[in-house]
Short mmCIF file of C-alpha atoms and ligand atoms in Angstrom, two decimals:
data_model
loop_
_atom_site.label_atom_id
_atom_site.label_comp_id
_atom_site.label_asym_id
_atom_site.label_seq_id
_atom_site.Cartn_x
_atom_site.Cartn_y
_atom_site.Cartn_z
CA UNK A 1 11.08 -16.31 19.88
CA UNK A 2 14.52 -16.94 20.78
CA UNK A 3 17.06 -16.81 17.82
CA UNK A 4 20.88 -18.39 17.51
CA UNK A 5 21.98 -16.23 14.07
CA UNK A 6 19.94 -12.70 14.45
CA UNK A 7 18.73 -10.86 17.47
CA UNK A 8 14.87 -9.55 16.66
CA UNK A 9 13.30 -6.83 18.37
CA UNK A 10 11.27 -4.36 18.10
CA UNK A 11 11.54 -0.39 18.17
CA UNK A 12 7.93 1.32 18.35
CA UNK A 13 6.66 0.55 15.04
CA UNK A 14 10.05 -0.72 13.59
CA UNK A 15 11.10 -4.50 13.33
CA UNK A 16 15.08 -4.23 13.51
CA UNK A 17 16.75 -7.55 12.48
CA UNK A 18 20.54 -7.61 13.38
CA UNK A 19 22.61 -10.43 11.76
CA UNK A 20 24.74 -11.85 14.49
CA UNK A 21 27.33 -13.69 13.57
CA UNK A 22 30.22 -11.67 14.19
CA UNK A 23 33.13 -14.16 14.67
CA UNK A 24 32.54 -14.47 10.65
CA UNK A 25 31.47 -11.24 9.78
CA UNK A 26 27.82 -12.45 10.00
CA UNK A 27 28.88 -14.70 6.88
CA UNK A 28 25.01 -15.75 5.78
CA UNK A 29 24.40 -19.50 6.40
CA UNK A 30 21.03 -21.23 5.67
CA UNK A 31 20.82 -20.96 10.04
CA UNK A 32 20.96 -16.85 9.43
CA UNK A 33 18.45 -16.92 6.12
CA UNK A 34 16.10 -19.36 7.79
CA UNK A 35 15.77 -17.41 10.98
CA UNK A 36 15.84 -13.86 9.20
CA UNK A 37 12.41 -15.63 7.29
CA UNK A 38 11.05 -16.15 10.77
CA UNK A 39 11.70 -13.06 11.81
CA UNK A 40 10.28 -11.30 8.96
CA UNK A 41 7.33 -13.51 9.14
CA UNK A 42 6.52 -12.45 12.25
CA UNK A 43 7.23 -8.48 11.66
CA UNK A 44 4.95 -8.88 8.89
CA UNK A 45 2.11 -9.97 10.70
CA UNK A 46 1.86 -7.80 13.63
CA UNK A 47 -0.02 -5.41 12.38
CA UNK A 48 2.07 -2.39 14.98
CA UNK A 49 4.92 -2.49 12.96
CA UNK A 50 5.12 -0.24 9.91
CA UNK A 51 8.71 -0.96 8.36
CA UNK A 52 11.75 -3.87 8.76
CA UNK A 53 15.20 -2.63 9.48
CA UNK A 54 17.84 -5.35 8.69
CA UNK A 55 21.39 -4.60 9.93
CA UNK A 56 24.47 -6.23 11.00
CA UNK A 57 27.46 -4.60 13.00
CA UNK A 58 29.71 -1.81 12.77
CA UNK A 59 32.30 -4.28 11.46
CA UNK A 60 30.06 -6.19 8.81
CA UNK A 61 26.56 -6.30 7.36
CA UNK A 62 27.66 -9.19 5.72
CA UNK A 63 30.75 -11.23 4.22
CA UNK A 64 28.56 -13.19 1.89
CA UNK A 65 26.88 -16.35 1.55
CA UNK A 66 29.19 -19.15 4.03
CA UNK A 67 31.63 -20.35 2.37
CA UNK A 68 32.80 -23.20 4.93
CA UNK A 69 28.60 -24.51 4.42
CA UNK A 70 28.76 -24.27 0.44
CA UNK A 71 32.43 -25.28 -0.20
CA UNK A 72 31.89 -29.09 -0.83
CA UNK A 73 28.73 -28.36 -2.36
CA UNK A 74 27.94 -30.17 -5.79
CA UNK A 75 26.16 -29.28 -8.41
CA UNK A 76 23.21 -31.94 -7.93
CA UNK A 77 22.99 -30.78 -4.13
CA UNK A 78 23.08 -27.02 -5.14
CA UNK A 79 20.82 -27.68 -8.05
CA UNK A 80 18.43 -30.65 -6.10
CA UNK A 81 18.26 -28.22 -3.26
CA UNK A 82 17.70 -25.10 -4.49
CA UNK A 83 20.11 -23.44 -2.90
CA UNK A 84 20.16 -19.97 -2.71
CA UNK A 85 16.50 -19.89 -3.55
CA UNK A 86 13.83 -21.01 -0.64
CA UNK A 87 15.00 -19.09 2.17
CA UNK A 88 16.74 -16.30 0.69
CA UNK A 89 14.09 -14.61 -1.07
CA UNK A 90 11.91 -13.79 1.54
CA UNK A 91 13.17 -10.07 1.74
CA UNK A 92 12.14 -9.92 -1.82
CA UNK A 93 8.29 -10.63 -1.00
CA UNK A 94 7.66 -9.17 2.18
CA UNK A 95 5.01 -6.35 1.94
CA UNK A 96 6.25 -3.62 4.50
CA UNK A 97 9.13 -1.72 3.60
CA UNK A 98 12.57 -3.33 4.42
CA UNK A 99 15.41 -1.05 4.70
CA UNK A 100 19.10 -2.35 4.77
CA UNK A 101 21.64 -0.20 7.23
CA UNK A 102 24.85 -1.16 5.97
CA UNK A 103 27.79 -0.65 7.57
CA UNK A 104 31.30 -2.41 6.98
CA UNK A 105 31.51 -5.22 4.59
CA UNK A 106 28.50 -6.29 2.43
CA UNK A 107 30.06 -9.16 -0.32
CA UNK A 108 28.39 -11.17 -2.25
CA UNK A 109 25.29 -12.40 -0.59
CA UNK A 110 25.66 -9.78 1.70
CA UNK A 111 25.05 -7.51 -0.89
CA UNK A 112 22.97 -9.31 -2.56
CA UNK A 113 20.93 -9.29 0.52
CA UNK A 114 21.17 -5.71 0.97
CA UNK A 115 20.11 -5.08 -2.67
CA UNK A 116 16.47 -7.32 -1.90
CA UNK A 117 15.69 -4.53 0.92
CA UNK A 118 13.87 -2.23 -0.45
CA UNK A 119 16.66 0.48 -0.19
CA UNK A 120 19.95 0.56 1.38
CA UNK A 121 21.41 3.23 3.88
CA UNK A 122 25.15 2.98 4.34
CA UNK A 123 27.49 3.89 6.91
CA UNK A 124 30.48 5.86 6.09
CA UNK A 125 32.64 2.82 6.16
CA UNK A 126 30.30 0.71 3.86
CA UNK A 127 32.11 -1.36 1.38
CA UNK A 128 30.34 -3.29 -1.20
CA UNK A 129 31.52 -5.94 -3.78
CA UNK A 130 30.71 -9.10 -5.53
CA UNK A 131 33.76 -10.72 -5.10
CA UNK A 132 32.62 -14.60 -6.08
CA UNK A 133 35.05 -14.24 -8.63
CA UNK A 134 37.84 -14.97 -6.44
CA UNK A 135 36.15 -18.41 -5.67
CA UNK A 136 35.68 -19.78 -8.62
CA UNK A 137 32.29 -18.77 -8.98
CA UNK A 138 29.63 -15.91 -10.38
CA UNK A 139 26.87 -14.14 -7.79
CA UNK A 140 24.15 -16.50 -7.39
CA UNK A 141 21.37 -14.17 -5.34
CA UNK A 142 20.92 -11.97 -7.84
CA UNK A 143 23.77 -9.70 -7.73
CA UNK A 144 24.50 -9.59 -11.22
CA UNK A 145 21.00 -8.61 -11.93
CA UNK A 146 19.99 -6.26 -9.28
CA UNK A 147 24.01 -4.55 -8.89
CA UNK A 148 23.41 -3.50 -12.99
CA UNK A 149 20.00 -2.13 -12.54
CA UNK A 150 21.07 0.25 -9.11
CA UNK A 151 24.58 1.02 -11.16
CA UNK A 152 24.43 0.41 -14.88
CA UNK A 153 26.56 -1.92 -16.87
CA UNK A 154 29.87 -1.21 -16.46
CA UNK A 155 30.40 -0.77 -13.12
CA UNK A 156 28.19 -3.87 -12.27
CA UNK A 157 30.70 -6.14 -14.86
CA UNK A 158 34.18 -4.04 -13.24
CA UNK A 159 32.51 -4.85 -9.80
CA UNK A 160 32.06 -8.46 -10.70
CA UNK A 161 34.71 -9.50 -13.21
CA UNK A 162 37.38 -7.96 -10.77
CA UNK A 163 36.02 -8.31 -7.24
CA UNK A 164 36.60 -5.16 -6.03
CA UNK A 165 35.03 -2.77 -3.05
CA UNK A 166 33.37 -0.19 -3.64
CA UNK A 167 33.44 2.61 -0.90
CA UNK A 168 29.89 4.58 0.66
CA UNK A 169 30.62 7.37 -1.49
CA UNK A 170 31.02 5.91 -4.84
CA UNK A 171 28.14 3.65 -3.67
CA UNK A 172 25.84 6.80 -3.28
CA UNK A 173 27.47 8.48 -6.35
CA UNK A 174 26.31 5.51 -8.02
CA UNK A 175 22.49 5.30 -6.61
CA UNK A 176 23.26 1.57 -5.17
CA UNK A 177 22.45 3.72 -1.26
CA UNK A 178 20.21 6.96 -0.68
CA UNK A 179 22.14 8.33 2.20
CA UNK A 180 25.51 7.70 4.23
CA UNK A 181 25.53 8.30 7.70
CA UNK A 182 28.38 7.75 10.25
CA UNK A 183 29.02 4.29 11.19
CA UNK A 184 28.18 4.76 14.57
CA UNK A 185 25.36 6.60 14.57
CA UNK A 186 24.08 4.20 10.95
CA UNK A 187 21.23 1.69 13.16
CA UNK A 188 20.10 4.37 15.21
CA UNK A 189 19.47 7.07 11.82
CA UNK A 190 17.63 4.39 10.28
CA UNK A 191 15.00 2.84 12.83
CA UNK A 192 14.19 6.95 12.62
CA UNK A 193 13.55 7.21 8.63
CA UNK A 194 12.11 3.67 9.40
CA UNK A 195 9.56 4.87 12.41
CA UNK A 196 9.10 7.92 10.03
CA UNK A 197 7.69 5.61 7.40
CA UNK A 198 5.79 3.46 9.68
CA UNK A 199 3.79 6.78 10.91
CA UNK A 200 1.84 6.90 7.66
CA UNK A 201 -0.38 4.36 6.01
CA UNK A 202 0.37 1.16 5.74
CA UNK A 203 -1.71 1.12 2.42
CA UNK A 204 -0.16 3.86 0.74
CA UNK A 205 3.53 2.58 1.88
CA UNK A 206 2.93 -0.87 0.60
CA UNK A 207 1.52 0.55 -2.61
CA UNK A 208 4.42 2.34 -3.27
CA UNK A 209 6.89 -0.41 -2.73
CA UNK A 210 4.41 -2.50 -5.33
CA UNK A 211 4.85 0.51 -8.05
CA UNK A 212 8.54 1.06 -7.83
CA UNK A 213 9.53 -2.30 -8.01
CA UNK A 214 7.37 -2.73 -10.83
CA UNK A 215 9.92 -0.31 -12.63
CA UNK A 216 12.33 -2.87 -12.85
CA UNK A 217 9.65 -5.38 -14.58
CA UNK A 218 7.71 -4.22 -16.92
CA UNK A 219 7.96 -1.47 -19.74
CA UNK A 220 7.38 2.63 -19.08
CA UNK A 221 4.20 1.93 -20.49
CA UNK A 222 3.02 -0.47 -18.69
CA UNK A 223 4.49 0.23 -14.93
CA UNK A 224 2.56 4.09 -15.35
CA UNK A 225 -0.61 1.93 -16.04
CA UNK A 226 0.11 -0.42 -13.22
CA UNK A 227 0.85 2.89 -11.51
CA UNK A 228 -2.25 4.61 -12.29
CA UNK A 229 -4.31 2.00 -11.17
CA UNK A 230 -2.85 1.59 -7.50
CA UNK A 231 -3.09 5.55 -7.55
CA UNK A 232 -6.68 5.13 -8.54
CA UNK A 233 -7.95 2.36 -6.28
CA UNK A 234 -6.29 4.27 -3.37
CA UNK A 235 -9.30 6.75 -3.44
CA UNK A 236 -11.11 3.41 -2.15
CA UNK A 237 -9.40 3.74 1.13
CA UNK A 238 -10.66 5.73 3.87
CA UNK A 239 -6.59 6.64 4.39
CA UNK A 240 -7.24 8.83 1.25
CA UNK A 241 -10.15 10.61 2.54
CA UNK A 242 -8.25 11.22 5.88
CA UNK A 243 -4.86 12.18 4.51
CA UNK A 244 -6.84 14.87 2.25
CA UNK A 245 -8.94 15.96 4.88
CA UNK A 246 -6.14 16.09 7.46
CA UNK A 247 -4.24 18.47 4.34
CA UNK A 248 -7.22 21.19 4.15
CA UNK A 249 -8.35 21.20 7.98
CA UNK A 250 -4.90 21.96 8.65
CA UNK A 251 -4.12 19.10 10.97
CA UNK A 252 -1.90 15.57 11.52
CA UNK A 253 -3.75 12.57 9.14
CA UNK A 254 -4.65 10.01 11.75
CA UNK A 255 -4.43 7.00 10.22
CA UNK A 256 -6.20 3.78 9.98
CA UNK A 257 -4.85 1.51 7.11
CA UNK A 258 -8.22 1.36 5.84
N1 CAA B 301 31.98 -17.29 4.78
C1 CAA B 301 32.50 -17.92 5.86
N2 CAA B 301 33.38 -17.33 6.70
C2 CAA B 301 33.77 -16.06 6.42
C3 CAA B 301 33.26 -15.34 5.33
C4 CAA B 301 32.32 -16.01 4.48
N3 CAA B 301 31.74 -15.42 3.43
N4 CAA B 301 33.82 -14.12 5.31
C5 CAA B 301 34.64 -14.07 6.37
N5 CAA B 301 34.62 -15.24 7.04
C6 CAA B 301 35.36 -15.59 8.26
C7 CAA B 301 36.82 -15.85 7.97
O1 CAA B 301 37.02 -17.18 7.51
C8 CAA B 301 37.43 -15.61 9.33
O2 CAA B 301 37.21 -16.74 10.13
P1 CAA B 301 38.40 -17.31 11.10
O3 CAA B 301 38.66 -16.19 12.07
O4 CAA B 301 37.81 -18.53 11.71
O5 CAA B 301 39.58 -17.55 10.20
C9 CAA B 301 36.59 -14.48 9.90
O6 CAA B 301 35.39 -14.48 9.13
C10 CAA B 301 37.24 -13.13 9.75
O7 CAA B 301 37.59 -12.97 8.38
P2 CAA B 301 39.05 -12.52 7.91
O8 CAA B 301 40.10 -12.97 8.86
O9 CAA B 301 39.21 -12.92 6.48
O10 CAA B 301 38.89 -10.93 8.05
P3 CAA B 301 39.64 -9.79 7.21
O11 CAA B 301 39.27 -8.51 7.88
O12 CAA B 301 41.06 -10.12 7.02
O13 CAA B 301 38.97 -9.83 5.75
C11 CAA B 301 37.11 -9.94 4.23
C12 CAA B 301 37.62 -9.49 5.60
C13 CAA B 301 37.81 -9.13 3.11
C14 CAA B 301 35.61 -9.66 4.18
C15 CAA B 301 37.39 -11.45 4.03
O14 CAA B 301 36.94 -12.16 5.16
C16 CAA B 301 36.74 -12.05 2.82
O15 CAA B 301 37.21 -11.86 1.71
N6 CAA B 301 35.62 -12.80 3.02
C17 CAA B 301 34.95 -13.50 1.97
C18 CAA B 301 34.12 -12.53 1.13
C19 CAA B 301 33.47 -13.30 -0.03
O16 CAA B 301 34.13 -13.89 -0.85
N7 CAA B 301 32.13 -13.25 -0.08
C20 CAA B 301 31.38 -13.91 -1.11
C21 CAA B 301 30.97 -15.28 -0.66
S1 CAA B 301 30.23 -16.24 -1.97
C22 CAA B 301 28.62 -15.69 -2.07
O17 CAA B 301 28.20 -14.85 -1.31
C23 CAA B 301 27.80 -16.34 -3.14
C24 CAA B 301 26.51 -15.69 -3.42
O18 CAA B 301 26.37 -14.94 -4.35
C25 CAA B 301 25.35 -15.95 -2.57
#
């Protein structure tokens, strides 16, 4: 598949998605969202590849949402067409882990988009901010919601009622990444914590991406149950009986995501 907005490809059992549109800082237009959906689809389905890596450049992850597309927008259209709904949420569903290598600018969308992966890896010269504000408008892919769960109230309303950046460091201080690496070094680091998770089962991995996610919708109460009950039905999978096996005859699990 030939793409205009992202280059696909594939690295052993990693999907790596690069945004590129760098002449705008890969600013995210429906052409970008639609073909990242595409490309997703397709990473999803071949049944090789163990974990998504979405990047951009060294420059930019991602400026935001386009503002040239959406800037005569009306409410009706925006409203009539869902925007900001169909084909940016497919991050959100996909099944195999997604991480997001960030490095440069993520804003608004951007890291909005980021914040859908299911965790985000800076580089050292990460900055991230929901700076809608200075448009005349509020986050509209969830940043307000998923920026306060990864870094509490009031950094999530400072970040959004002012617009400002914040850096790698406070981003990691503040649990919105899990590591920093250097910039240049950022896609490379991650396809290898991404391969790294795509060499155990597929079951298991899934499962877990089910379970923590589920944190953020339900009560304690009822995510350990929902817990407890993937941990259970995993001793119904023949990964279980290998990964134990593999443990106490001393040797590597060979798995069959099974
Ligand atoms: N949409 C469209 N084009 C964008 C863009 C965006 N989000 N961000 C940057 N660009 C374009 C600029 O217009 C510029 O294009 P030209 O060369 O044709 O003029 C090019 O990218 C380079 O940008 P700058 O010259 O501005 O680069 P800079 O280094 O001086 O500044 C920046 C970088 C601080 C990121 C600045 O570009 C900026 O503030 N961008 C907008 C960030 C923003 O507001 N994002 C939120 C968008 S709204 C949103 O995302 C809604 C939502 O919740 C989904």
């Amino acid at each position: 598949m030939t793409y205009e907005y992202i280059i696909a490809e594939t690295r052993q059992n990693v999907g790596l998605i690069q945004i590129n549109r760098p002449k705008v800082l890969n600013a995210l237009s429906s052409g970008v969202m639609d073909e990242l959906g595409v490309a997703i689809d397709s990473f999803e389905s071949e049944s090789s590849i163990g974990a998504i890596v979405i990047t951009g450049n060294e420059k930019s992850f991602a400026a935001g949402a386009d503002i040239s597309q959406m800037k005569d927008n009306t409410f009706a259209e925006a409203f009539m067409g869902n925007f900001i709904t169909s084909n940016w949420e497919r991050v959100t569903v996909c099944r195999k882990p997604v991480i997001a290598a960030v490095a440069g600018f993520a804003l608004g969308g951007g890291c909005e988009l980021a914040m859908m992966c299911d965790f985000i890896v800076a580089g050292d010269n990460a900055k991230f901010g929901q700076p809608e504000i200075n448009l005349g408008i509020i986050p509209g892919a969830g940043g307000s919601q998923r920026l306060t769960r990864a870094v509490g109230k009031s950094k999530s309303m400072d970040m959004c009622l002012t617009g400002r950046m914040m850096d790698a460091e406070e981003a990691e201080r503040s649990g919105l990444v899990s590591r920093i690496y250097p910039a240049a070094e950022l896609v490379d680091k991650v396809v290898e914590i991404a391969q790294e998770i795509a060499e155990k089962s597929q079951i298991a991995a899934s499962m877990v991406t089910e379970v923590v996610d589920r944190a953020y919708e339900s009560t304690l109460t009822e995510g350990v149950l929902f817990e407890r009950r993937a941990f259970h039905a995993l001793f119904a999978t023949e990964d279980q009986k290998e990964g134990m096996a593999a443990f106490v005859e001393k040797r590597k699990a060979n798995w069959k995501n099974r």
